[in-house]
Coordinates of C-alpha atoms in Angstrom, one line a residue:
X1 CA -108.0 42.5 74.5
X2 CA -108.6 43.7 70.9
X3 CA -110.7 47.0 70.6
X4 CA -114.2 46.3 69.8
X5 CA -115.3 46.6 66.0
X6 CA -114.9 50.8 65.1
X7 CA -113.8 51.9 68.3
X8 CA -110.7 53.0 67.5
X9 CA -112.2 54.5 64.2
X10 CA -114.7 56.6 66.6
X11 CA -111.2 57.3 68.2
X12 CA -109.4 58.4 65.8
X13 CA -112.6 60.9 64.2
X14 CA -112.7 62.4 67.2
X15 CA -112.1 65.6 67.8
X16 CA -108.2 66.2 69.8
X17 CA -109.9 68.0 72.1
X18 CA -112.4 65.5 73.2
X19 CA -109.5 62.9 73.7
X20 CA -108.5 65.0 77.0
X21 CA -110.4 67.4 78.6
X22 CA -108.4 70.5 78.9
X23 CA -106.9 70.9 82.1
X24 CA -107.1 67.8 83.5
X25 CA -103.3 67.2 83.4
X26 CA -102.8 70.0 86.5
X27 CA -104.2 67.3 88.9
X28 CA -102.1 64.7 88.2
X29 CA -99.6 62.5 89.8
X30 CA -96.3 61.1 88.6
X31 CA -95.2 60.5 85.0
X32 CA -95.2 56.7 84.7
X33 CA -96.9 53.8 86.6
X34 CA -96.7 53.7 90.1
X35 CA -97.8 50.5 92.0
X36 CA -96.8 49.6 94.7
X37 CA -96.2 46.3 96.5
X38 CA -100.0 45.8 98.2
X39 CA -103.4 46.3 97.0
X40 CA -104.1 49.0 98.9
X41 CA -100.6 50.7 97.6
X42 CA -101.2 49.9 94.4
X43 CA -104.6 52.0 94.7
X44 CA -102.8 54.7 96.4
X45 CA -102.9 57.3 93.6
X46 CA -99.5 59.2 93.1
X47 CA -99.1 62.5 94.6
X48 CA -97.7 65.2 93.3
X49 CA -96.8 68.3 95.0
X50 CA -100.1 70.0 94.2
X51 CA -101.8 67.6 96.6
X52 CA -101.3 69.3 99.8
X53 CA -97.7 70.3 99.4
X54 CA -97.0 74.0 98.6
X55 CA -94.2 74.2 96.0
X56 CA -92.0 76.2 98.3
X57 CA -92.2 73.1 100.2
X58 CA -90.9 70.8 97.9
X59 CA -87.1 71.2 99.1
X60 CA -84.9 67.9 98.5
X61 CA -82.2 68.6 96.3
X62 CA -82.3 67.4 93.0
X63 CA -78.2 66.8 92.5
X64 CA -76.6 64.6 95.0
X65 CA -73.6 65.7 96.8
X66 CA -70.7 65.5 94.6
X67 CA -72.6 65.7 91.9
X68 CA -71.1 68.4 89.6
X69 CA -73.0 67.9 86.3
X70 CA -75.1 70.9 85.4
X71 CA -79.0 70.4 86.9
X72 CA -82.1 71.4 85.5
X73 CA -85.8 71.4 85.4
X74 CA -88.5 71.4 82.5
X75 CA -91.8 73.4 83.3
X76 CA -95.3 73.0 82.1
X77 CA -95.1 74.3 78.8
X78 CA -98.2 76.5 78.0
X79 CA -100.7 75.8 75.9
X80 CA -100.9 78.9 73.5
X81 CA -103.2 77.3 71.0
X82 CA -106.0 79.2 69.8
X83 CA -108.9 77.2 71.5
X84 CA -106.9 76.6 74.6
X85 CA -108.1 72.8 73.6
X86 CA -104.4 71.2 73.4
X87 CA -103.5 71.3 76.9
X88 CA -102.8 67.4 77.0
X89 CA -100.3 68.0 74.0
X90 CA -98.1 71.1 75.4
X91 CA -97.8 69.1 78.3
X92 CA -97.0 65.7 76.8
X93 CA -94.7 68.1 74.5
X94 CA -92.7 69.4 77.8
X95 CA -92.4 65.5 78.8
X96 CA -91.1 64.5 75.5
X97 CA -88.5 67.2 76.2
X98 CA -87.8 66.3 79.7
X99 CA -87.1 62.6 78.8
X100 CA -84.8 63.6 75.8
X101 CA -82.9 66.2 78.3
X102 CA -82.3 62.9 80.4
X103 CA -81.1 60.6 77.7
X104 CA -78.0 63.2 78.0
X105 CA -75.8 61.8 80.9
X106 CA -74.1 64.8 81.7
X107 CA -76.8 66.5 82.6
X108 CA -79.2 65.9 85.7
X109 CA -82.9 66.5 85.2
X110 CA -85.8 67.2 87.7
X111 CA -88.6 64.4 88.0
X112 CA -92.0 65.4 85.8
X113 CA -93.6 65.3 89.3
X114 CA -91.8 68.1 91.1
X115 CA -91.3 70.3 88.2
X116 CA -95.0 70.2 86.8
X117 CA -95.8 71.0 91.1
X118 CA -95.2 74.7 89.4
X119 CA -97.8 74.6 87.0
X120 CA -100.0 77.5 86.6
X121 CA -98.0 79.2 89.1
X122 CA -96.3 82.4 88.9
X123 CA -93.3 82.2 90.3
X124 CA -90.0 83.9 90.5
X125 CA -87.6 81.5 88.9
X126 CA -85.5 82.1 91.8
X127 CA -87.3 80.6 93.5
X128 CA -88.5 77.7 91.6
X129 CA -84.7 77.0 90.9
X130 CA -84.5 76.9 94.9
X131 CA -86.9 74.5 95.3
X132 CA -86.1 72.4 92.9
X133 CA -82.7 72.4 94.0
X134 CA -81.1 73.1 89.9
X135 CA -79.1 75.6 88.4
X136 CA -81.5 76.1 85.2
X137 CA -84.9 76.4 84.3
X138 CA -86.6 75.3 80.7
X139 CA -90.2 77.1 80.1
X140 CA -91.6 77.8 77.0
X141 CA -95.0 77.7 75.0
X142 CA -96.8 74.9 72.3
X143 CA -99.1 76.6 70.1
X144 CA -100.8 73.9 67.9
X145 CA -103.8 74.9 65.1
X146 CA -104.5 71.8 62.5
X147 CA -101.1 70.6 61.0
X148 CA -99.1 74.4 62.2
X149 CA -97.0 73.7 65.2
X150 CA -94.8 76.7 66.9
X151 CA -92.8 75.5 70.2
X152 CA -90.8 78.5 71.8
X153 CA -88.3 77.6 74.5
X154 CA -86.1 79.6 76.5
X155 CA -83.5 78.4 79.2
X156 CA -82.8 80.5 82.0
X157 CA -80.4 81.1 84.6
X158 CA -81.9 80.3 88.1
X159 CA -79.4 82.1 90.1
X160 CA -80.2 85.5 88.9
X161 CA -83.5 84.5 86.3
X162 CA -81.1 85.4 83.4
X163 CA -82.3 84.4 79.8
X164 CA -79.3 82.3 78.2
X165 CA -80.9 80.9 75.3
X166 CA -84.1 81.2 73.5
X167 CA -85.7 79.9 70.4
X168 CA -89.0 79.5 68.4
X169 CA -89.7 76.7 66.2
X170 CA -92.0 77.5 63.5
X171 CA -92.6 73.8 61.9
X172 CA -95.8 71.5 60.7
X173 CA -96.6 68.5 63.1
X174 CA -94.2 66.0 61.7
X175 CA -91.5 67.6 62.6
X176 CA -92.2 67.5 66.2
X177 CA -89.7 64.6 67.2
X178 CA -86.6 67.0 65.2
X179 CA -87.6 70.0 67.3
X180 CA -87.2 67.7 70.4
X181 CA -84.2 66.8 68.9
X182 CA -82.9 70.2 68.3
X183 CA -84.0 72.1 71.6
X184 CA -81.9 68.8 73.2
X185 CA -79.1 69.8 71.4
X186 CA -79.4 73.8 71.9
X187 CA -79.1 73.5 75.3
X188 CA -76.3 70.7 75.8
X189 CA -74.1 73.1 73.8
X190 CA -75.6 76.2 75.9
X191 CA -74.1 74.2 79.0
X192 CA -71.0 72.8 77.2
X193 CA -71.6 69.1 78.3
X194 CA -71.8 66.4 75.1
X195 CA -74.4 64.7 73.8
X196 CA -72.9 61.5 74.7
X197 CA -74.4 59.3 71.4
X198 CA -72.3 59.2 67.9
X199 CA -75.9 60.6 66.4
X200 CA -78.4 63.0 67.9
X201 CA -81.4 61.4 66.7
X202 CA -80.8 58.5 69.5
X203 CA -82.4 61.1 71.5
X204 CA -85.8 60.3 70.5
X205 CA -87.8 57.3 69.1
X206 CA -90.3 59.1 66.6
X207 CA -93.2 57.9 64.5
X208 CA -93.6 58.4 61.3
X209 CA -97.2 59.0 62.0
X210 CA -98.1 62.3 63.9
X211 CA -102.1 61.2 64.6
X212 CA -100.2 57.8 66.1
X213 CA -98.3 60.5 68.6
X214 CA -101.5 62.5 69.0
X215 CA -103.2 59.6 70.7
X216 CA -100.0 58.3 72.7
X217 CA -100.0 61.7 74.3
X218 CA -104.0 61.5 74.8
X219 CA -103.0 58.0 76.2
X220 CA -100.7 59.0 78.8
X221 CA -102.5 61.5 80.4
X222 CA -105.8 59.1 80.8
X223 CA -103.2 56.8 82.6
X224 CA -102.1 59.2 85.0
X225 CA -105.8 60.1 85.7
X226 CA -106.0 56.0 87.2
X227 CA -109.5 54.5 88.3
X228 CA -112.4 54.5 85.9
X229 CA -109.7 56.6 83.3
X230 CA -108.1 53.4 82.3
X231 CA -110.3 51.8 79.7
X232 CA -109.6 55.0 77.8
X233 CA -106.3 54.8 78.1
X234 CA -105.9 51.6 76.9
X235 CA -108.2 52.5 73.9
X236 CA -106.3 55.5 73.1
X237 CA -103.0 53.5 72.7
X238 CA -104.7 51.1 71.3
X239 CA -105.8 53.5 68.6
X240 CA -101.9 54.7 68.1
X241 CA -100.9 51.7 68.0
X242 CA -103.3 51.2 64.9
X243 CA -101.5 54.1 63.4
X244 CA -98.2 52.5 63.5
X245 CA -97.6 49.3 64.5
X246 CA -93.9 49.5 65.1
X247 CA -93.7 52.1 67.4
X248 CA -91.9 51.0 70.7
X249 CA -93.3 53.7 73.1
X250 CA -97.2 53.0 71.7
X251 CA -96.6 49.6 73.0
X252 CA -94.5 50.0 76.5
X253 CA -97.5 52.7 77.5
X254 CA -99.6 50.1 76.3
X255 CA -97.8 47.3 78.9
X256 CA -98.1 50.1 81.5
X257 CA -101.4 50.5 81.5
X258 CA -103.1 47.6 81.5
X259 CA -100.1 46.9 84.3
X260 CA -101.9 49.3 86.3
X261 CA -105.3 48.4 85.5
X262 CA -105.1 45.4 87.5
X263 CA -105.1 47.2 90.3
X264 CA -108.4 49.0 89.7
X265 CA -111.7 46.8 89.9
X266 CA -113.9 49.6 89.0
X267 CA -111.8 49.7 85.8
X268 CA -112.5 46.1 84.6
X269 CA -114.2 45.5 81.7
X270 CA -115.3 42.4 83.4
X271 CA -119.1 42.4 84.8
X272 CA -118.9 41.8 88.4
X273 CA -120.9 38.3 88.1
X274 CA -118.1 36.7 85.5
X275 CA -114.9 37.7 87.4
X276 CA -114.8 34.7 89.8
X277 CA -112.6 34.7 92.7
X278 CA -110.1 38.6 93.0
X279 CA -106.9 36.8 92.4
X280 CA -107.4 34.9 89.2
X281 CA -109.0 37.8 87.7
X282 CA -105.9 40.1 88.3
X283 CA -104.2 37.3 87.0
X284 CA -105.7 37.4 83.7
X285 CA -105.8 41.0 83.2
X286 CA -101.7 41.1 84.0
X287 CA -101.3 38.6 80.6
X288 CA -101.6 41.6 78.0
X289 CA -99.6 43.6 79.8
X290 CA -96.7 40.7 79.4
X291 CA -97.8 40.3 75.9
X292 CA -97.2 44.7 75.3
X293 CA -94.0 45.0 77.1
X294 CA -92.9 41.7 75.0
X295 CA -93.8 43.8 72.0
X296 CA -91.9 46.6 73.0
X297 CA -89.3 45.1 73.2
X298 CA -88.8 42.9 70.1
X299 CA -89.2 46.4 68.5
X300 CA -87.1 48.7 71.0
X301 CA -84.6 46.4 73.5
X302 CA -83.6 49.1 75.0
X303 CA -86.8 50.8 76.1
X304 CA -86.7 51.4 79.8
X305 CA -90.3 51.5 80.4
X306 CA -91.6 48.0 79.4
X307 CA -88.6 46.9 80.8
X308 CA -90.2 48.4 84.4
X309 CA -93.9 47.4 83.0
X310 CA -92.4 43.9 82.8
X311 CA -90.7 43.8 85.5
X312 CA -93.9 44.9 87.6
X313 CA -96.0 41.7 85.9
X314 CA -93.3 39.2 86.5
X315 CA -93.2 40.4 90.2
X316 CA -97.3 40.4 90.7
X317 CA -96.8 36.4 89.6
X318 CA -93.9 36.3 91.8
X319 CA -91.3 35.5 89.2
X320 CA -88.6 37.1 91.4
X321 CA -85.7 36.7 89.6
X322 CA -86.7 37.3 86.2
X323 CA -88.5 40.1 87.7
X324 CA -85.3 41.3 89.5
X325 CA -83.9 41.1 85.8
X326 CA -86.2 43.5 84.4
X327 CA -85.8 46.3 86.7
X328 CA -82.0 45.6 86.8
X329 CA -81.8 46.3 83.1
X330 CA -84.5 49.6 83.3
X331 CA -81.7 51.3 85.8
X332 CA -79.1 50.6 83.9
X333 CA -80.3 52.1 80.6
X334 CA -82.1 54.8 82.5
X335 CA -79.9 55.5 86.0
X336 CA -82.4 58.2 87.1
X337 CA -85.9 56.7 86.3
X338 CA -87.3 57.6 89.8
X339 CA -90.3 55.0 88.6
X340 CA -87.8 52.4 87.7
X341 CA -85.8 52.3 91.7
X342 CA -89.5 52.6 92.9
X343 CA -90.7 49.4 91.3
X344 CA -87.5 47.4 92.1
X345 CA -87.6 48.8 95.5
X346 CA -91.0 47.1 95.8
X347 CA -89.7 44.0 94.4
X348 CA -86.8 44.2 97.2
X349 CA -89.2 44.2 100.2
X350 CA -91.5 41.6 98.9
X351 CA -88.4 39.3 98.6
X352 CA -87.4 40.2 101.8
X353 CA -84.2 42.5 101.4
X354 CA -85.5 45.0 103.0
X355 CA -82.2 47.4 103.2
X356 CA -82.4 47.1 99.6
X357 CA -85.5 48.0 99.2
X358 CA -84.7 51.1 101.4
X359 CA -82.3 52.3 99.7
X360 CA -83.6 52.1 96.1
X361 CA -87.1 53.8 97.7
X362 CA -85.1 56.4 99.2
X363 CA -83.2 56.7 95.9
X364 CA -86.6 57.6 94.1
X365 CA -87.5 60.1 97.0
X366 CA -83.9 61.9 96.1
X367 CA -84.9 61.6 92.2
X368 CA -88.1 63.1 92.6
X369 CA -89.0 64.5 95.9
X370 CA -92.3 65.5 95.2
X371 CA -93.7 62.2 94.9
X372 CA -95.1 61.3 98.7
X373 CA -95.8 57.9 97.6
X374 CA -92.0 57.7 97.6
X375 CA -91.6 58.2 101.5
X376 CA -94.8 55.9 101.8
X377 CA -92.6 52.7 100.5
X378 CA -89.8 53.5 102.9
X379 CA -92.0 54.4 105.5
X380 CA -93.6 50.7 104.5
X381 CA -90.0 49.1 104.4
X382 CA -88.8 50.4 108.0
X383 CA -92.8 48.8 109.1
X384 CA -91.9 45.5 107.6
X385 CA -88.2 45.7 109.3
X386 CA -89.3 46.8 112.7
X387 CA -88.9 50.3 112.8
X388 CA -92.5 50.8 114.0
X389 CA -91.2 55.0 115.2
X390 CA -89.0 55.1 112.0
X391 CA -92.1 54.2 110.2
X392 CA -94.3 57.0 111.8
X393 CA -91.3 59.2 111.5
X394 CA -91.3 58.8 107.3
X395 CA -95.0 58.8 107.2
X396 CA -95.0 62.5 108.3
X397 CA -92.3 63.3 106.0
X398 CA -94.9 62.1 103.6
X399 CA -97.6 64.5 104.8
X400 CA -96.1 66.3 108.0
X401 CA -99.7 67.8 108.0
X402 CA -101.6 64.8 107.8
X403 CA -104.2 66.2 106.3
X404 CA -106.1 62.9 105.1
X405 CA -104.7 59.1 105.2
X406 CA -104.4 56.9 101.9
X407 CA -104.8 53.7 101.7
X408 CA -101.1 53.3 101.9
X409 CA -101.2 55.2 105.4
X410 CA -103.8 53.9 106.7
X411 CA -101.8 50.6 106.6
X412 CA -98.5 51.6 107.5
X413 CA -99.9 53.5 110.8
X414 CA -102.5 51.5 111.9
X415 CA -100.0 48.4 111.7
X416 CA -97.3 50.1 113.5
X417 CA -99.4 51.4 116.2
X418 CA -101.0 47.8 116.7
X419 CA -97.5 46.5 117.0
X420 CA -96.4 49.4 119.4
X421 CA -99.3 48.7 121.5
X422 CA -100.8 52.4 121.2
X423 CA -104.4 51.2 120.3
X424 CA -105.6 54.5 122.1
X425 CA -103.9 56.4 118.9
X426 CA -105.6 54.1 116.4
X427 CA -107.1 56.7 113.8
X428 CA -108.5 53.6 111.6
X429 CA -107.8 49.7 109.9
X430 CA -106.2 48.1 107.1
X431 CA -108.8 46.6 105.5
X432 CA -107.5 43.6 104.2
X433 CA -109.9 41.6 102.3
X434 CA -112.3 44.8 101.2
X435 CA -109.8 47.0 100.6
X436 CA -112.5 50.0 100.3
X437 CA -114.7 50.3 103.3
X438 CA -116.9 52.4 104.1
X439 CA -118.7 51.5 107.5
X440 CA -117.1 53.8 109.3
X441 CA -119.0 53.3 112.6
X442 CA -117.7 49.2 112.5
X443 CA -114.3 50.6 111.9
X444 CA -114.6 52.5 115.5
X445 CA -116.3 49.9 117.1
X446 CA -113.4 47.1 116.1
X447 CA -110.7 50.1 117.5
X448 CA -113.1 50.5 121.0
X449 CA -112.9 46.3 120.8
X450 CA -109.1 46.8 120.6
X451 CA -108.7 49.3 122.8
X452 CA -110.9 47.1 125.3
X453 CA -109.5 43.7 124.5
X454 CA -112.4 42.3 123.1
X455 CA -111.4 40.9 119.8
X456 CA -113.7 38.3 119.7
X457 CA -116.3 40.1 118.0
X458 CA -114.0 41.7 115.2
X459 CA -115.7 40.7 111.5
X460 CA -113.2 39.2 109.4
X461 CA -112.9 41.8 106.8
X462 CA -111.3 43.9 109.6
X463 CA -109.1 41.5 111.6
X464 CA -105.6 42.1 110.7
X465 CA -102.6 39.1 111.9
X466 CA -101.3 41.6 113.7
X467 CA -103.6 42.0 116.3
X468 CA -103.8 38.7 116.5
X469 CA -100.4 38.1 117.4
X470 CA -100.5 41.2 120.1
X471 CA -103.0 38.9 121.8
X472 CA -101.6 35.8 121.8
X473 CA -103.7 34.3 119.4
X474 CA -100.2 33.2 117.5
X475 CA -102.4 30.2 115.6
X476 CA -104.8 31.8 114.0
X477 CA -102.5 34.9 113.2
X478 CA -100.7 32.1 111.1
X479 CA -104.3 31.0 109.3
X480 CA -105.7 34.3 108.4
X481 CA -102.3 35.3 107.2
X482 CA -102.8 32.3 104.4
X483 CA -106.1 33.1 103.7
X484 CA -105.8 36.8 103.1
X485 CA -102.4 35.4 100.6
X486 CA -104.6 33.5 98.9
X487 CA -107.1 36.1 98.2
X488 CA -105.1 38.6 97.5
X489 CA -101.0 37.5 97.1
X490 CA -99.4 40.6 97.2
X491 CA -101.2 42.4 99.7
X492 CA -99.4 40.3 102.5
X493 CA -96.1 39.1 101.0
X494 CA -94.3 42.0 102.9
X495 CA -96.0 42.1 105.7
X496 CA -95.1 38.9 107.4
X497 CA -91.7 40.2 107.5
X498 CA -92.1 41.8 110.5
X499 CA -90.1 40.8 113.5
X500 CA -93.6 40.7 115.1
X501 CA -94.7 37.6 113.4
X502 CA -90.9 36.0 113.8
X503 CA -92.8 33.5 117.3
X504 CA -94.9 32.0 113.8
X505 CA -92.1 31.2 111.4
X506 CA -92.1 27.9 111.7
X507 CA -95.8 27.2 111.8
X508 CA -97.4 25.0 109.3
X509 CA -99.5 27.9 107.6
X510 CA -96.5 30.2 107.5
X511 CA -94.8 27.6 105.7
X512 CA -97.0 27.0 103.3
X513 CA -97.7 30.6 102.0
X514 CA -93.7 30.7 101.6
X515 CA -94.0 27.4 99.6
X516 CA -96.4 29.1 97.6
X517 CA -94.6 32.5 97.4
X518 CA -91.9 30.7 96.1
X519 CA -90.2 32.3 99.1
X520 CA -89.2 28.6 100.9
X521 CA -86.5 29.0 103.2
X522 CA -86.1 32.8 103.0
X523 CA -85.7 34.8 105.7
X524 CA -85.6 38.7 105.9
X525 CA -82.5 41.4 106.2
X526 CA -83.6 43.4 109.5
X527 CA -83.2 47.7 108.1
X528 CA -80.1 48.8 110.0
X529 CA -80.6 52.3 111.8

């Protein structure tokens, strides 16, 4: 939708420091848009290590054996500017770096997630380097006043915390993309590996407008932030967009955004009243995010990310080829975009190839390990394939403390426990059709009617297919399966892959929510051990 008449003027006037509260960025999850295959995945918010997980504890490896190309990891940046107001910038600036470190092939680079985990903390790069499983650490400073920019950088040694190259860029604003540029290049010579493009400035995509990068930073962090944050967002690239109209990024953050914002009713700019029935509302809102990544691409065809944000629409309208396309072409110009093997992952076990789908999950968890969200999908997967125990097994990989269920685990545990039969372990429900509930005293009387066999009396809102099947009620498993795909499509396109519902396959209602998935005649890969 277009801004509204001098919004993005009042934008624009604004202060920088009003477009992101300072600090903000500490809190928050993984770099780009996760979503994930259900509604109540898709509202999971990304995790980063900060959320429960120690950074000592984030241990996976960031190289995978055999892998001899020299790793490393980007910190936070800190923000050294004399307010203490551009916090969102140093660490936008420290992305920026971290995706132009990537673009090199020779070298392997840590997820945003698990290296911003270390924010704010003081640690002995030893250590850090430990735990993020690389060979060499990036940290430096951004130190931003009106149009003055100085970005110092040093790269260090994480075997023995040795300092093998520093440098301090003392530039105005515009020249922020050939600093990029420059620290890129620094530190691929430091390591002897190539650039691997005929000119350096492939690395980055600048604007010739610096307030049009101002906002695109301010944008991205709003994104990250989710919920009622997302209006902003979109406002805020909106606004760069403004600047420069030609500038791929702008757009692709653009596509991802108002991706995501499907996924978040509170968000809508839709009163409550007008928005009709779930599903053709989320269907409307997922047309300009087509229409951005579109842009992005006419401009830049090789931009990764609205090759993803595509990819994600044309999979919520279950496009599944042309979907499959889209996050095909993402991996292959960006091989280690954790975000681009999560989203295709998803796409895998809604279509049923659930090994697949495995695999590229698992292949995000080794790309950025501190993103539990990652072991949530796989946990998801093995549910869908029958692994009930494999399924439990990943969950507390995601949170071996299980300090607090997510949407995301509610459903995965609950669902395997109902079709283990352990309704005496039942913690809570997948709510289905209100995905946010907050009765919690019908929740334990619908478990005590479980654990009793008294389904009878279950309201609708919590029944889930699966105890329906567990009690022989095989018929109306089959109906409120096509209701609840009606309501809301994604939320149950995986799930009826479960070898649990295999005695309902053939049943008229099963059929025709596979007609309409555009799923006739498929049947699912079972996850080998």
């Amino acid at each position: 939708d277009a801004p509204a008449p001098g919004e993005i003027e009042g934008i624009m006037a604004a202060p920088a420091s009003q477009r992101w509260p300072a600090g903000l960025l500490a809190l928050v999850g993984i770099a780009l848009v996760v979503a994930s295959t259900w509604w109540i995945a898709r509202r999971t918010a990304p995790e980063a290590a900060v959320d429960g997980t120690t950074p000592a504890e984030v241990q996976l490896a960031v190289a995978e054996p055999g892998d001899t190309r020299p790793s490393l990891a980007v910190l936070p940046f800190a923000d050294m500017s004399p307010d203490g107001d551009q916090e969102y910038f140093s660490d936008g600036i420290t992305e920026e770096i971290l995706n132009t470190l990537a673009k090199i092939r020779e070298l392997k680079v840590a997820a945003r997630t698990s290296a911003f985990a270390f924010k704010d903390q003081n640690l002995d790069m030893r250590a850090v380097g430990d735990s993020l499983g690389v060979s060499y650490l990036i940290e430096g400073s951004v130190r931003k006043s009106g149009d003055q920019l100085r970005i110092t950088a040093q790269l260090i040694d994480a075997a023995d915390g040795a300092h093998l190259w520093s440098e301090s860029y003392d530039r105005t604003l515009s020249d922020v993309f050939t600093i990029q540029t420059e620290i890129a290049e620094a530190i691929a010579a430091e390591l002897r590996v190539p650039l691997g493009l005929d000119d350096a400035r492939d690395l980055v995509t600048p604007t010739g407008d610096v307030e049009a990068y101002d906002l695109y930073l301010a944008a991205r962090g709003r994104m990250r932030e989710r919920g009622e944050s997302l209006p902003e967002a979109i406002r805020l690239f909106e606004a760069a967009i403004a600047h420069d109209s030609t500038w791929a990024p702008a757009w692709a953050g653009l596509a991802q955004v108002r991706e995501i914002i499907g996924w978040y009713p509170e968000a809508w700019d839709v009163p409550p009243q007008a928005r009709g029935d779930r599903a053709s509302t989320f269907d409307a809102l997922q047309e300009p995010a087509a229409t951005a990544a579109q842009r992005a691409l006419s401009l830049d065809p090789d931009n990764a990310s609205a090759h993803v944000a595509l990819g994600s629409v044309l999979r919520n309208r279950m496009e599944w080829e042309r979907s499959e396309t889209e996050f095909l072409r993402a991996i292959e110009l960006d091989p280690e975009s954790a975000e681009g093997h999560l989203q295709y992952a998803q796409l895998m076990m809604d279509v049923g190839r659930l090994n697949e789908g495995i695999h590229e999950a698992q292949r995000a968890v080794e790309l950025d390990p501190g993103v539990s969200v990652s072991h949530k999908i796989v946990a998801a997967a093995r549910l869908m394939g029958g692994q009930y125990e494999e399924a439990l097994a990943e969950l507390d990989r995601a949170d071996p403390n299980r300090t607090g269920l997510g949407n995301l685990e509610r459903w995965v545990d609950a669902t395997a426990k109902l079709a283990l039969g352990r309704y005496d372990e039942l913690l809570t429900l997948p709510e289905i059709i209100t995905v946010e509930i907050h009765q919690s005293e019908e929740v334990a009387r619908t478990i005590q009617m479980i654990q009793t066999g008294n389904i009878d009396a279950i309201p609708e809102s919590l029944m889930h297919p699966a105890i329906l099947m567990k009690f022989g009620r095989e018929d109306a498993a089959a109906d409120l399966m096509l209701k609840q795909f009606r309501v809301d499509p994604l939320i149950n396109i995986g799930l009826h892959w479960m070898p649990l519902f295999d005695p309902i396959r053939e049943h008229p209602a099963y059929l025709t929510m596979m007609r309409e998935a555009n799923l006739e005649g498929v049947m699912p890969d079972r996850p080998v051990p």
